[in-house]
Coordinates of C-alpha atoms in Angstrom, one line a residue:
X208 CA -85.9 5.5 -41.6
X209 CA -87.9 7.7 -44.0
X210 CA -90.7 5.7 -45.8
X211 CA -90.0 5.9 -49.6
X212 CA -91.8 3.8 -52.3
X213 CA -88.8 3.5 -54.2
X214 CA -87.2 1.2 -51.7
X215 CA -90.0 -1.2 -51.9
X216 CA -91.8 0.2 -48.4
X217 CA -95.6 1.1 -48.1
X218 CA -96.6 4.5 -47.5
X219 CA -98.6 5.3 -44.5
X220 CA -101.9 5.5 -46.7
X221 CA -101.1 2.2 -48.2
X222 CA -100.5 0.7 -44.7
X223 CA -103.8 2.2 -43.4
X224 CA -105.7 0.8 -46.4
X225 CA -104.3 -2.7 -45.8
X226 CA -104.6 -2.9 -42.1
X227 CA -107.8 -1.1 -41.8
X228 CA -106.3 1.6 -39.7
X229 CA -106.6 5.4 -40.4
X230 CA -103.4 7.4 -41.0
X231 CA -104.5 9.3 -37.7
X232 CA -104.4 6.3 -36.0
X233 CA -101.1 5.3 -37.0
X234 CA -99.6 8.7 -36.5
X235 CA -101.1 8.6 -33.0
X236 CA -99.5 5.0 -32.4
X237 CA -96.1 6.7 -33.4
X238 CA -96.0 9.3 -30.7
X239 CA -96.8 6.9 -27.9
X240 CA -94.3 4.9 -26.0
X241 CA -93.7 1.7 -27.8
X242 CA -91.9 -0.3 -24.9
X243 CA -93.0 -3.8 -25.5
X244 CA -93.7 -3.8 -29.3
X245 CA -96.4 -6.1 -30.6
X246 CA -94.8 -9.4 -31.6
X247 CA -93.8 -9.2 -35.0
X248 CA -90.7 -10.1 -37.4
X249 CA -89.4 -6.4 -36.9
X250 CA -90.0 -6.4 -33.3
X251 CA -88.4 -10.0 -32.7
X252 CA -85.2 -8.7 -34.9
X253 CA -84.7 -5.5 -32.7
X254 CA -85.0 -7.8 -29.5
X255 CA -82.6 -10.1 -30.6
X256 CA -79.8 -7.5 -31.6
X257 CA -76.5 -8.3 -30.0
X258 CA -76.1 -4.5 -29.2
X259 CA -78.6 -2.3 -27.4
X260 CA -81.2 -0.4 -29.7
X261 CA -83.1 2.4 -28.4
X262 CA -85.7 4.7 -29.8
X263 CA -86.3 8.1 -28.3
X264 CA -88.6 10.9 -28.9
X265 CA -87.3 14.4 -30.0
X266 CA -87.6 15.6 -26.4
X267 CA -85.2 12.7 -25.3
X268 CA -88.0 10.5 -23.6
X269 CA -87.7 6.7 -24.1
X270 CA -90.1 5.1 -26.8
X271 CA -88.4 1.9 -26.9
X272 CA -85.4 -0.3 -25.6
X273 CA -84.3 -3.8 -26.4
X274 CA -83.5 -6.3 -23.8
X275 CA -79.6 -5.9 -24.6
X276 CA -80.0 -2.3 -23.7
X277 CA -81.9 -2.8 -20.6
X278 CA -79.2 -5.3 -19.4
X279 CA -76.7 -2.8 -20.2
X280 CA -78.1 0.0 -18.0
X281 CA -79.3 -2.3 -15.3
X282 CA -83.0 -1.3 -15.6
X283 CA -86.4 -2.9 -16.4
X284 CA -88.8 -1.7 -18.9
X285 CA -90.9 0.0 -16.3
X286 CA -88.1 2.0 -15.0
X287 CA -87.6 3.7 -18.6
X288 CA -91.2 4.9 -18.7
X289 CA -91.0 8.9 -18.5
X290 CA -87.4 9.0 -18.4
X291 CA -85.1 10.7 -20.8
X292 CA -81.7 9.4 -22.2
X293 CA -79.6 12.0 -20.3
X294 CA -81.2 10.7 -17.0
X295 CA -78.9 7.7 -17.5
X296 CA -75.8 9.4 -18.3
X297 CA -72.9 10.8 -16.2
X298 CA -72.5 14.3 -15.5
X299 CA -69.9 14.9 -18.1
X300 CA -71.8 12.8 -20.7
X301 CA -74.9 14.9 -19.9
X302 CA -73.0 18.1 -20.9
X303 CA -71.7 16.4 -24.1
X304 CA -75.2 15.1 -25.0
X305 CA -77.0 18.2 -24.7
X306 CA -74.1 20.7 -26.3
X307 CA -72.4 18.3 -28.9
X308 CA -74.4 15.2 -29.4
X309 CA -78.1 16.5 -30.2
X310 CA -77.0 19.7 -32.1
X311 CA -74.7 17.4 -34.2
X312 CA -77.1 14.8 -34.8
X313 CA -80.0 17.1 -35.9
X314 CA -77.6 18.9 -38.3
X315 CA -75.8 16.0 -39.9
X316 CA -78.7 13.3 -39.6
X317 CA -76.5 10.6 -38.3
X318 CA -73.3 10.1 -36.0
X319 CA -71.1 7.1 -35.6
X320 CA -69.2 5.7 -32.6
X321 CA -69.8 8.6 -30.3
X322 CA -68.7 7.7 -26.7
X323 CA -71.2 8.4 -23.9
X324 CA -70.8 7.0 -20.3
X325 CA -73.9 5.5 -18.8
X326 CA -74.5 5.4 -15.2
X327 CA -76.1 2.6 -13.7
X328 CA -78.4 2.3 -10.5
X329 CA -75.5 0.8 -8.6
X330 CA -73.3 3.6 -9.3
X331 CA -71.0 1.8 -11.6
X332 CA -70.3 3.2 -15.0
X333 CA -70.4 1.8 -18.4
X334 CA -68.8 3.4 -21.3
X335 CA -70.6 2.7 -24.6
X336 CA -70.3 3.5 -28.2
X337 CA -73.5 5.2 -29.8
X338 CA -74.3 5.2 -33.5
X339 CA -77.4 7.5 -33.7
X340 CA -79.6 8.3 -37.1
X341 CA -82.7 10.7 -37.2
X342 CA -86.1 9.2 -38.2
X343 CA -88.3 11.5 -40.3
X344 CA -92.0 11.3 -41.6
X345 CA -93.3 11.7 -45.1
X346 CA -92.7 15.6 -44.8
X347 CA -89.3 15.2 -43.7
X348 CA -90.2 16.2 -40.1
X349 CA -88.1 15.0 -37.4
X350 CA -90.3 12.4 -35.2
X351 CA -87.5 10.3 -33.3
X352 CA -84.1 9.3 -33.1
X353 CA -82.9 5.6 -33.5
X354 CA -79.7 4.6 -31.4
X355 CA -77.7 1.7 -31.6
X356 CA -75.5 1.3 -28.2
X357 CA -72.4 -0.8 -28.0
X358 CA -70.6 -1.6 -24.6
X359 CA -67.0 -0.2 -24.9
X360 CA -65.7 -2.1 -22.1
X361 CA -64.1 -4.7 -24.2
X362 CA -62.9 -2.3 -26.9
X363 CA -61.3 0.2 -24.5
X364 CA -59.7 -2.9 -22.6
X365 CA -58.4 -3.7 -26.3
X366 CA -57.4 -0.2 -26.9
X367 CA -55.5 0.0 -23.6
X368 CA -53.8 -3.1 -24.5
X369 CA -52.7 -2.2 -27.8
X370 CA -51.6 1.3 -26.3
X371 CA -49.6 -0.5 -23.7
X372 CA -48.1 -2.8 -26.1
X373 CA -47.2 0.3 -28.3
X374 CA -45.5 2.1 -25.3
X375 CA -43.6 -1.2 -24.3
X376 CA -42.5 -1.5 -28.0
X377 CA -41.4 2.1 -28.0
X378 CA -39.4 1.7 -25.0
X379 CA -37.7 -1.6 -26.3
X380 CA -37.0 0.3 -29.5
X381 CA -35.5 3.2 -27.8
X382 CA -33.3 0.8 -25.4
X383 CA -32.2 -1.1 -28.8
X384 CA -31.3 2.3 -30.4
X385 CA -29.3 3.6 -27.6
X386 CA -27.6 0.4 -26.7
X387 CA -23.8 0.5 -26.4
X388 CA -23.8 -3.0 -28.3
X389 CA -24.3 -3.1 -31.9
X390 CA -27.7 -4.5 -32.7
X391 CA -28.3 -5.2 -36.3
X392 CA -31.2 -6.7 -38.4
X393 CA -30.6 -8.5 -41.6
X394 CA -32.8 -9.8 -44.4
X395 CA -32.6 -13.4 -45.5
X396 CA -29.9 -12.4 -48.0
X397 CA -27.8 -11.5 -45.3
X398 CA -28.0 -7.6 -46.1
X399 CA -28.5 -4.9 -43.2
X400 CA -32.0 -3.7 -42.9
X401 CA -31.4 -1.5 -39.7
X402 CA -28.9 -0.9 -37.2
X403 CA -28.5 1.1 -34.0
X404 CA -26.1 3.9 -32.4
X405 CA -24.1 1.0 -31.0
X406 CA -23.2 -0.3 -34.6
X407 CA -22.6 3.4 -35.5
X408 CA -19.9 3.6 -33.0
X409 CA -18.3 0.3 -33.6
X410 CA -18.3 0.4 -37.6
X411 CA -18.2 4.1 -38.2
X412 CA -21.2 4.1 -40.7
X413 CA -24.5 5.8 -40.0
X414 CA -27.5 3.9 -40.0
X415 CA -28.3 5.3 -43.8
X416 CA -24.8 4.2 -44.9
X417 CA -24.9 0.9 -43.2
X418 CA -28.2 -0.2 -44.8
X419 CA -27.9 -2.7 -47.7
X420 CA -24.3 -3.7 -46.7
X421 CA -23.9 -7.4 -46.5
X422 CA -22.9 -9.3 -43.1
X423 CA -19.6 -10.4 -44.6
X424 CA -18.4 -7.0 -45.5
X425 CA -18.5 -6.0 -41.8
X426 CA -15.5 -8.5 -40.8
X427 CA -12.4 -9.3 -42.0
X428 CA -12.2 -11.7 -45.0
X429 CA -13.1 -15.5 -44.0
X430 CA -14.2 -14.2 -40.6
X431 CA -17.8 -15.6 -40.7
X432 CA -17.1 -18.8 -42.5
X433 CA -20.2 -20.9 -42.5
X434 CA -22.1 -18.5 -40.5
X435 CA -24.8 -17.8 -43.0
X436 CA -25.2 -21.5 -44.0
X437 CA -25.6 -22.3 -40.4
X438 CA -28.1 -19.5 -39.6
X439 CA -30.4 -20.9 -42.5
X440 CA -30.5 -24.1 -40.8
X441 CA -31.8 -22.5 -37.7
X442 CA -28.7 -22.5 -35.6
X443 CA -27.5 -19.7 -33.3
X444 CA -24.1 -18.6 -34.0
X445 CA -21.5 -17.1 -31.5
X446 CA -18.1 -15.9 -32.5
X447 CA -15.1 -14.1 -31.4
X448 CA -13.6 -12.2 -34.5
X449 CA -12.3 -9.1 -36.0
X450 CA -14.7 -6.3 -37.3
X451 CA -13.9 -3.8 -39.8
X452 CA -14.2 0.0 -38.9
X453 CA -14.8 2.4 -41.8
X454 CA -11.5 3.8 -41.3
X455 CA -10.0 0.3 -42.2
X456 CA -8.5 -0.4 -38.7
X457 CA -9.6 -3.9 -37.1
X458 CA -11.7 -4.2 -34.0
X459 CA -12.0 -7.1 -31.6
X460 CA -15.6 -8.1 -31.3
X461 CA -17.9 -10.6 -29.8
X462 CA -20.8 -11.5 -32.1
X463 CA -24.1 -13.3 -31.4
X464 CA -26.2 -14.2 -34.3
X465 CA -29.8 -15.5 -34.2
X466 CA -32.0 -16.8 -37.0
X467 CA -35.9 -15.9 -36.9
X468 CA -38.1 -18.4 -38.1
X469 CA -42.0 -18.5 -38.6
X470 CA -43.9 -21.8 -38.8
X471 CA -43.7 -24.0 -40.6
X472 CA -39.9 -23.5 -40.2
X473 CA -39.5 -20.4 -42.8
X474 CA -36.5 -18.1 -42.2
X475 CA -37.6 -14.4 -42.3
X476 CA -34.3 -12.8 -41.4
X477 CA -31.4 -12.7 -38.9
X478 CA -30.5 -10.6 -36.0
X479 CA -26.8 -10.0 -34.7
X480 CA -25.6 -8.5 -31.4
X481 CA -22.1 -7.2 -31.7
X482 CA -20.0 -6.1 -28.7
X483 CA -16.7 -4.1 -28.9
X484 CA -14.4 -6.4 -26.8
X485 CA -11.1 -4.3 -27.6
X486 CA -10.8 -2.9 -23.9
X487 CA -11.4 -6.3 -22.6
X488 CA -8.7 -7.9 -25.0
X489 CA -6.3 -5.3 -23.7
X490 CA -7.2 -6.1 -20.1
X491 CA -6.6 -9.7 -20.6
X492 CA -3.2 -8.8 -22.4
X493 CA -2.5 -6.6 -19.5
X494 CA -3.2 -9.2 -17.0
X495 CA -1.3 -11.8 -18.7
X496 CA 1.7 -9.4 -18.8
X497 CA 1.3 -8.6 -15.1
X498 CA 1.5 -12.1 -14.4
X499 CA 4.7 -12.7 -16.4
X500 CA 6.2 -9.7 -14.7
X501 CA 5.0 -11.4 -11.4
X502 CA 6.3 -14.7 -12.4
X503 CA 9.6 -12.9 -13.3
X504 CA 9.7 -11.3 -9.9
X505 CA 9.4 -14.3 -8.0
X506 CA 12.0 -16.0 -10.3
X507 CA 14.3 -13.1 -9.6
X508 CA 13.5 -13.2 -5.8
X509 CA 14.2 -17.0 -5.6
X510 CA 17.4 -16.5 -7.2
X511 CA 18.5 -13.5 -5.1
X512 CA 17.6 -15.8 -2.1
X513 CA 19.6 -18.8 -3.2
X514 CA 22.8 -16.7 -4.1
X515 CA 22.9 -15.2 -0.8
X516 CA 24.7 -18.2 1.1
X517 CA 27.6 -18.6 -1.7
X518 CA 27.9 -14.7 -1.5
X519 CA 28.4 -15.2 2.2
X520 CA 30.8 -17.9 1.7
X521 CA 32.9 -15.8 -0.9
X522 CA 32.7 -12.9 1.2
X523 CA 34.2 -14.8 4.4
X524 CA 37.2 -16.3 2.0
X525 CA 38.0 -12.8 0.7
X526 CA 38.3 -11.7 4.3
X527 CA 40.5 -14.3 5.3
X528 CA 42.5 -13.6 2.2
X529 CA 43.1 -10.2 2.8
X530 CA 44.6 -11.1 6.3
X531 CA 47.3 -13.3 4.7
X532 CA 48.3 -11.3 1.5
X533 CA 51.3 -9.3 2.1
X534 CA 51.7 -7.9 -1.4
X535 CA 50.1 -4.5 -1.7
X536 CA 48.9 -4.8 -5.3
X537 CA 47.4 -8.3 -4.5
X538 CA 45.7 -6.8 -1.4
X539 CA 44.2 -3.8 -3.5
X540 CA 42.8 -6.6 -5.8
X541 CA 41.1 -8.5 -2.7
X542 CA 39.7 -5.2 -1.4
X543 CA 38.1 -4.3 -4.9
X544 CA 36.6 -7.9 -5.0
X545 CA 35.2 -7.3 -1.6
X546 CA 33.4 -4.2 -2.6
X547 CA 32.1 -5.7 -6.0
X548 CA 30.9 -8.5 -3.9
X549 CA 29.2 -6.1 -1.2
X550 CA 27.4 -4.6 -4.3
X551 CA 26.0 -7.9 -5.5
X552 CA 24.8 -8.5 -1.9
X553 CA 23.1 -5.2 -1.7
X554 CA 21.4 -5.9 -5.2
X555 CA 20.1 -9.1 -4.0
X556 CA 18.9 -7.9 -0.8
X557 CA 16.8 -5.2 -2.5
X558 CA 15.5 -7.7 -5.0
X559 CA 14.3 -9.7 -2.3
X560 CA 12.6 -6.5 -0.8
X561 CA 10.6 -5.9 -4.1
X562 CA 9.1 -9.4 -3.8
X563 CA 8.5 -9.5 -0.1
X564 CA 5.8 -6.5 0.1
X565 CA 3.9 -5.9 3.3
X566 CA 0.2 -6.0 3.2
X567 CA 0.1 -3.1 5.7
X568 CA 1.1 0.3 5.5
X569 CA 4.5 1.3 7.1
X570 CA 6.4 4.4 7.8
X571 CA 9.1 4.6 5.1
X572 CA 12.2 6.8 5.0
X573 CA 12.3 8.4 1.7
X574 CA 15.9 9.1 1.5
X575 CA 16.9 5.6 2.2
X576 CA 14.3 4.2 -0.1
X577 CA 15.7 6.8 -3.0
X578 CA 19.2 5.8 -2.2
X579 CA 18.4 2.2 -2.3
X580 CA 16.5 2.4 -5.8
X581 CA 19.6 4.6 -7.4
X582 CA 22.1 1.8 -6.2
X583 CA 20.3 -0.6 -8.5
X584 CA 21.1 1.6 -11.5
X585 CA 24.4 3.0 -10.2
X586 CA 26.6 0.9 -12.9
X587 CA 24.1 2.0 -15.7
X588 CA 23.9 5.7 -14.6
X589 CA 27.7 6.0 -14.3
X590 CA 28.4 4.3 -17.8
X591 CA 25.9 6.8 -19.5
X592 CA 27.3 9.8 -17.9
X593 CA 24.4 10.5 -15.7
X594 CA 24.7 12.3 -12.3
X595 CA 21.9 11.0 -10.0
X596 CA 21.4 12.9 -6.8
X597 CA 18.9 12.6 -4.0
X598 CA 17.5 15.2 -1.6
X599 CA 14.9 13.9 0.9
X600 CA 16.3 14.5 4.2
X601 CA 13.8 17.2 5.2
X602 CA 11.0 15.1 4.2
X603 CA 8.8 13.3 7.0
X604 CA 8.5 9.4 7.0
X605 CA 5.6 8.5 4.5
X606 CA 3.0 6.1 5.6
X607 CA 2.7 3.8 2.5
X608 CA 3.3 0.4 0.9
X609 CA 6.9 0.4 0.8
X610 CA 7.3 -2.4 -1.8
X611 CA 4.6 -0.6 -4.1
X612 CA 6.5 2.8 -3.8
X613 CA 9.8 1.2 -4.6
X614 CA 8.4 -0.2 -7.7
X615 CA 7.0 3.2 -8.6
X616 CA 10.5 4.7 -8.2
X617 CA 12.2 2.0 -10.0
X618 CA 10.0 2.6 -13.2
X619 CA 10.3 6.6 -13.1
X620 CA 14.3 6.1 -12.6
X621 CA 14.1 3.7 -15.5
X622 CA 12.3 6.1 -17.8
X623 CA 14.5 8.9 -16.9
X624 CA 17.7 6.8 -17.7
X625 CA 16.1 5.8 -21.0
X626 CA 15.6 9.5 -21.7
X627 CA 19.3 10.4 -21.0
X628 CA 21.3 7.9 -22.6
X629 CA 24.1 10.3 -23.6
X630 CA 24.4 12.0 -20.2
X631 CA 22.4 14.3 -17.9
X632 CA 21.2 15.1 -14.3
X633 CA 18.6 13.1 -12.4
X634 CA 17.3 14.4 -9.2
X635 CA 15.0 12.4 -6.7
X636 CA 13.6 15.2 -3.9
X637 CA 10.9 15.0 -1.3
X638 CA 9.5 17.8 0.9
X639 CA 6.4 18.7 2.9
X640 CA 4.0 20.2 0.5
X641 CA 0.5 21.5 0.0
X642 CA -1.9 20.3 -2.8
X643 CA -4.0 23.5 -3.6
X644 CA -6.5 21.6 -5.8
X645 CA -7.7 19.6 -2.7
X646 CA -6.4 22.0 0.0
X647 CA -4.7 19.1 1.7
X648 CA -1.2 19.0 3.5
X649 CA 1.1 16.0 2.7
X650 CA 4.3 15.0 1.3
X651 CA 5.5 15.7 -2.5
X652 CA 8.0 13.3 -4.3
X653 CA 9.6 14.7 -7.4
X654 CA 11.8 12.9 -10.0
X655 CA 13.2 15.2 -12.5
X656 CA 15.5 14.8 -15.4
X657 CA 16.7 16.9 -18.1
X658 CA 16.5 14.2 -21.0
X659 CA 14.7 14.4 -24.3
X660 CA 11.2 15.3 -22.9
X661 CA 7.9 14.4 -24.3
X662 CA 5.4 16.2 -26.6
X663 CA 1.8 17.0 -25.8
X664 CA 0.5 13.9 -27.9
X665 CA 2.8 11.7 -26.0
X666 CA 1.8 13.1 -22.6
X667 CA -1.9 12.6 -23.5
X668 CA -1.4 8.8 -23.8
X669 CA 1.1 8.4 -21.1
X670 CA -0.9 6.5 -18.8
X671 CA -2.6 4.4 -21.2
X672 CA -2.1 0.6 -21.2
X673 CA 0.2 -0.6 -23.9
X674 CA 1.2 2.8 -25.1
X675 CA 5.0 3.0 -25.5
X676 CA 7.8 5.1 -27.0
X677 CA 10.5 2.6 -26.7
X678 CA 9.6 0.3 -29.6
X679 CA 9.7 -3.7 -28.9
X680 CA 11.8 -2.9 -25.9
X681 CA 8.8 -1.5 -24.0
X682 CA 5.8 -3.0 -22.6
X683 CA 3.6 0.1 -22.4
X684 CA 2.7 -1.1 -18.9
X685 CA 4.9 0.9 -16.5
X686 CA 3.2 4.1 -16.1
X687 CA -0.1 2.6 -16.2
X688 CA 0.8 0.3 -13.2
X689 CA 2.4 3.2 -11.6
X690 CA -0.6 5.4 -11.6
X691 CA -2.7 2.4 -10.2
X692 CA -0.1 1.8 -7.4
X693 CA 0.0 5.7 -6.5
X694 CA -3.8 5.8 -6.4
X695 CA -3.9 2.8 -4.0
X696 CA -1.8 4.6 -1.4
X697 CA -4.1 7.6 -1.7
X698 CA -1.6 9.6 -4.0
X699 CA -1.8 11.6 -7.3
X700 CA 0.5 12.0 -10.1
X701 CA 1.2 14.8 -12.4
X702 CA 3.5 15.4 -15.4
X703 CA 5.4 18.3 -16.7
X704 CA 7.6 17.8 -19.8
X705 CA 9.1 19.8 -22.7
X706 CA 11.2 19.0 -25.8
X707 CA 12.5 22.6 -26.3
X708 CA 16.0 22.5 -27.4
X709 CA 18.3 23.4 -24.3
X710 CA 15.6 23.2 -21.9
X711 CA 13.9 19.8 -22.5
X712 CA 13.4 17.5 -19.7
X713 CA 10.5 16.0 -17.5
X714 CA 9.4 16.5 -13.9
X715 CA 7.1 13.7 -12.4
X716 CA 5.3 14.9 -9.3
X717 CA 3.9 12.5 -6.7
X718 CA 1.7 13.9 -3.8
X719 CA 0.6 12.0 -0.7
X720 CA -1.9 13.5 1.6
X721 CA -1.0 13.0 5.5

C-alpha cells in the first residue's frame, strides 16, 4: 500500500532516521526477494493468513509467498526463487493472466475474485480466486503487486451443488406445471397462491384467475367439511368429492391435502393434489351396469333352461291331442297352439345360446345368424309394421365369436326397431368386400333401416359410454359395448345416417378381415 502520513504510517525518510538506515538501503531492500521475511508482527501476520498471500515484482517474479500459498501450489520457498507467477499457471490461465489480468490490474489498481488455475508439480490443477492490488512508492510509481489467493475448490463445489439443486428444482417445477393432476399451493388462510396446468384444466380458471380463491369455493357447498380444521392440526386429508368447474358443472375428483409445518409446529401453508376421476367413475358405473346385464343374462339363461322340460311336455300333449280331435275348428286351435309353443321353444333355445358363448372363434353362417336374431323380434316388428329381410346367402362363413356377434346384431336390430316405431324397412345384408382404407379383403355386414336417422351431433357421441337418445329407457352402453366386441373380433364399425325428410335412415357397416 502507498505510504501516507495521513493514515498514521511513517514515510521512508522517517523510518530511515529511526532505524539508522538510509533511504537507499531501504529502497534496495524492497527490490530484493523477501522470501523468508525477518520475524516481525507484520511478517507473522502474513504467514498466519488463512489464505495464500503473494508479493510479485512488476515483471512477475516472486518476492514473497506465505506458507498457505506454498501448500496450495505444492512447492517450497526455494523452488519459487527466480520463478514468475505465470510459470505456475495452466496454459489457458497464462494467456488470460498476460492479456487480461495484468493490463486490467495496472489500469484499475485492484481486481477482485479473478479466477486463475494453478498447475501443481504432480500435474493436478487447483482453481483459485485472486484478489490483487498495485503497490506504489511515494512518487506513485508501481513497485510490486500484492495478491491474496483463495482455493476455489470448495466454492466451485458449492456453486456446482447450488446449480444442480437449481436445475432439479426447475425440473420438478416443470413437472408440477405440466402435470395432468391439479397441484395447488394455498396460504394458511386457505387461499390459492399458485396452481398448475392440471388445475386450469379441471376448474377452467387460468393461474391468474385462480389466485386468491378460497379452497371452499372450488368445491360444491359443504364438500370440504372440517378439512381446514384438520389441516391446521397437522393432519393429511383425503376426500372423494365434487369440484365446481368455471361453467358451473360438477366434476368427480379425488383430493389429497397436506399441511406444511415448520419447527416448532408452525403451519406455513397447504398443498392440494386434485385428480379428475370422472372417467374412472364412468368406467366403474359401466362395469356395474355390465355386471347387472350379465346377471340378467344368467338369470334369463337359467329360466330358459328350466322351461325347456315343461315346454317339451306341453308339446307332446298337444301332439297327442291333435291325433284325437275330430272337430276341424278345434284341431285348428291345437295346431295354432303348437306353432306358438314352437316359437317359445325357439326363443328359449336362442336365449341359451347367448349365455353359452364359446371361448374360441368358430365359423358362423351369417344367414342363419341373421334369421335367428330377427326371430327374437318377429312379434314386435310385425306389430310395428316393420318389414325385415335378410340377404346373406352369398356371404362366406365368418370366423368369429358367435355369441358376441349375435349380441352385436341384437343391439343393432333393437336400435333400428326404436327408430321405426311407426313402420319401415329393416335389412340385414352380408357379402364379400374390400376395405380400401387398409387394403384388405373380408366380409361386410350391413344393418340398414329407413327410420328417423341421426344428426351429426348424435353421430359424434354415438360410441361414448352412457350416451343415449332413449331417455330413462336407455343405458347408453349398447353401441359402446358393440364397438368393443367388434374390435375383439378384429373388425371395424362405421355409421352413415341422415335426418332429411323422405330420405331419413341409418346404415351400420361392419367389416371383418379374412
